[in-house]
Amino acid sequence: MSDRSYDSIVIGGGHNGLVCAAYLARAGQKVLVLERRHVLGGAAVTEELYPGFKYSVCSYVVSLLRPEIIRDLQLPKYGLEILPLECSFTPELDGPGLVRWPDADKTRREIARLSKRDSEVYPLFGREMAKVGRMVKPILEMVPPDPTSLNPANLMEMLKLGRLFGRLSEEERILQAKMFTMSAIDFLDEWFESDLLKATMGVSGIIGTFQGVRSPGTAYVLMHHYMGEIDGAFRAWGISKGGTGMISQAIAESAKNLGAEIRTEAGVAQIMVRAGRAKGVVLEDGTELTARHVISGVDPHRTFLGLCEAGDLDAEFLASIKKFKMRGSSGKVNLALDRFPEFTCRPGDGMHVRGDLAIAPSVDYLERAFDDAKYGDFSRRPFMNVVIPSLLDPSVAPPGKHVMSIFVQYAPYAIKEGPEAWPERREAFGDAVIETLAEYCPDLESSILHRQVLSPWDIEQQMGLTEGNIFHGELSLEQLFFMRPTPLWARYQTPIRGLWMCASGTHPGGGIMGASGANAARRILKSRVRA
Amino acid sequence: MPLPSPFHERTASLCESLKFKSWAGYFAVCSYESHPDPEYFAFRNSAGLLDITPLFKYELSGEDSAAFVSYMATRDVSALKIGRVTYSCFCDQRGKVIDDGTISRLDEQRFRVTTGSPAYAWFLQNSRGFQVEVEDVSESIAALAIQGPNSRRILAELVGPGIEDLRFFGLVAARIAGVEVEITRTGYTGDLGFEVWIPRDGALSVWDAVMAAGKAHGIMPVGLDALDIVRIEAGFLLQDVDYFSAPRCIIESRKSTPYEIGLGWTVALDRSPFIGQKALREEKQRGSDWGFVGLEISWEGIEEIYTEYGLPPSLPTQACRMAVPVYSTGRQVGQVTSSTWSPILKKYLALATVEAKQVEIGNQLRVEHTVEYERMRVLATVVERPFYDPERKRT
């Protein structure tokens, strides 16, 4: 084989692309990863945009990174360390706020302040979710079966799936049907009465979607996040030491050690297709590289509408890809802080702020935030998920100083002035975020040393995520599992032979999970055996 | 009833969980909050501060002190340089381990030895014929372990950048908050870390200074529960858990030699006579009966047995010291003595004593694991120790 010929070429050095490459290299393939930017990681990057302060620029928390991937690829050896976010804090303007602690009794007492009834129901709810999650977990590892296929292997997978469903009791199946159809708030209403608690819990149903907490289907997304798994046990979220870029770094190092070649500043211009088969890629500088497998680690829109020639795909397929909803709905604000900003309702830098903080004071607040977005504007008073990673990981800021990571929703890609108007609206959006947060944290503004504001348009331009969608396509029910990204092509394969997909736009998608990359690698390796 | 250590005033007021246990007769914090996770991550990620005063400490001085320590220990310390520390076993005449600990050379004729159990009488009893004075300094010297990647930065703020030059297993005299102390680059965490040896009266001043300097570096006071997780990750054994001190054993089979507990590397056979030399030489020639190994218990195996009961897999949130049998092809070949889930490695780790022929890396064994009152067996593989070995520990 010549230098320019590979077994597999992975387009995009995001975490899924890197995971896929690592598994393929582990199986003995000659693998090349091509990354357009100067840094690896895609949306999982750490960048020092202000001296001494390391931002997890986009993606900032990990919950779903599969433990078996961590073990298989020996990621701790390459620097991966996940620090659990122990608490979850929802501050209030006119009360002490709500903190959910790792200690069940402490949480019960905390919730009892809002509702004694809710405080006792809360652990039962968690147990029910764990049961349903238990059923979903094996599905995450499973290549989604094609429900229309009669292929025996496929039937086995369907059977396995059927068995998983079958193991659920009737109540659990009902619960599941509800999760698939209800809104997050309707679903929570069946369990809880406290508005603050429901708002706090309900936000998990809208993260990364262009839907409100009262939109049907959001109950499923709620559970998708509820599966946040650390240590193989169903538990909370974590951050990566050194920022999320360290996850990508660790996977890249592992992949390299397994023999994969990784190039940065090597953007792919086109996927070469001959006679319906992918033959390789053409780089932006015109270099042609050939491979038996071309694996796209970028989102379905960019893959098929950006890197393929229209003539290589049939019209029906193209139409279904165009229908696949991207609709970025969130932005990100990263701050370098001179000191710890005190929260008025619960001062101090104790355990309560060493987790994630939600600005979600009421259900109506969240729904109103969505109202702004529905009509093409960013939320004046947005939902925010805030993490101060430097409290847990002092290595990301100089001693005594802090980094604050603020996930903001809603910031629709398609604002009414048009997405390209975002550069003019960006700072106004940033101001709305700071103003909102400053209501809870009056010290905030004066402690800011540097701020980075990312609109979905910026995320698209910089990270290459179409419409700035953090999940490579909305995690709404009709875009999941055997329908992700389209019903007939959900098995990491594409209509072009030898062209595969391995990123968040495929099952199971969403978050720094690595499952799509690992599943795709498994499929590709099997296909080789067959050939 | 345990006694308060010289740091008790501080540790007690910080210990929200009120979880204490007795460590060698002192109140020792298990974990400051309800569970040890944050403290574990402080050790591995920023810095943890642990009261290690309960260690037994002896000063051996006099013309023959080097010869005496070399006679008592499996290590030959005659060539140990001033300002260096070493780790050794102490054995009985039959080569069975009585204790393990560190030996610091403070001066040409002065050593400090730490042990896990009281050793004064044993030192005294063997000192006949040596020009050596044995002093029990267990109570007069307080001690703190400052461990974790930021530990060096914290100490540099207190004693100056000179601490950067202190090598692994080195010792240096310093002054913290006006108190004369000794700092050794040693520890029980398998991470970058230091231990500070403090005259009892200066204990609180030093604690306060370290906590103040450590604040910006994420220091946390840490208890024994987090220590137990990190020491297993580091592959360190613990007396009375992974082995038993020979004179305290009622039956012979409970006793172990250094070779049997993975500490053969501390035995320097070919030199001046030392206690246990003959027996250890014979064992070295003959081969040992037992070996000490690190096991990685298959997580997939754990998931499988829990799935059989329709349960999500669950493990104790703390390190486990309950011994469980280890099997090979249906026959018991040893026992796991410590086990823990490693939050960093995402692996279920164990330390085990097994028949010598089972110690090869990659050997597959089965470990007992109880689910729903039923004893099951799960696949476990012999792997290299330490399980976790960051470069910063030595550099």
mmCIF file of C-alpha atoms in Angstrom, chain A residues 6-8 21-33 78 251-262:
data_model
loop_
_atom_site.group_PDB
_atom_site.id
_atom_site.type_symbol
_atom_site.label_atom_id
_atom_site.label_comp_id
_atom_site.label_asym_id
_atom_site.label_seq_id
_atom_site.Cartn_x
_atom_site.Cartn_y
_atom_site.Cartn_z
ATOM 1 C CA TYR A 6 -5.440 3.593 4.320
ATOM 2 C CA ASP A 7 -7.824 0.994 5.598
ATOM 3 C CA SER A 8 -9.913 3.747 7.115
ATOM 4 C CA ALA A 21 -10.170 5.445 14.973
ATOM 5 C CA ALA A 22 -8.737 4.008 18.186
ATOM 6 C CA TYR A 23 -10.898 0.898 18.018
ATOM 7 C CA LEU A 24 -10.098 0.376 14.328
ATOM 8 C CA ALA A 25 -6.383 0.797 14.987
ATOM 9 C CA ARG A 26 -6.664 -1.608 17.886
ATOM 10 C CA ALA A 27 -8.051 -4.171 15.466
ATOM 11 C CA GLY A 28 -4.981 -3.714 13.277
ATOM 12 C CA GLN A 29 -6.284 -1.274 10.673
ATOM 13 C CA LYS A 30 -4.166 1.441 9.119
ATOM 14 C CA VAL A 31 -6.168 4.488 10.162
ATOM 15 C CA LEU A 32 -5.909 8.200 9.474
ATOM 16 C CA VAL A 33 -7.861 10.922 11.282
ATOM 17 C CA TYR A 78 -3.254 9.015 28.816
ATOM 18 C CA ILE A 251 -8.431 9.347 23.273
ATOM 19 C CA ALA A 252 -6.070 10.758 20.610
ATOM 20 C CA GLU A 253 -2.990 9.635 22.534
ATOM 21 C CA SER A 254 -4.467 6.198 22.973
ATOM 22 C CA ALA A 255 -5.349 6.022 19.267
ATOM 23 C CA LYS A 256 -1.835 7.102 18.287
ATOM 24 C CA ASN A 257 -0.361 4.533 20.600
ATOM 25 C CA LEU A 258 -2.493 1.919 18.897
ATOM 26 C CA GLY A 259 -1.029 3.009 15.573
ATOM 27 C CA ALA A 260 -3.535 5.538 14.245
ATOM 28 C CA GLU A 261 -2.207 8.561 12.366
ATOM 29 C CA ILE A 262 -3.773 11.906 13.237
#
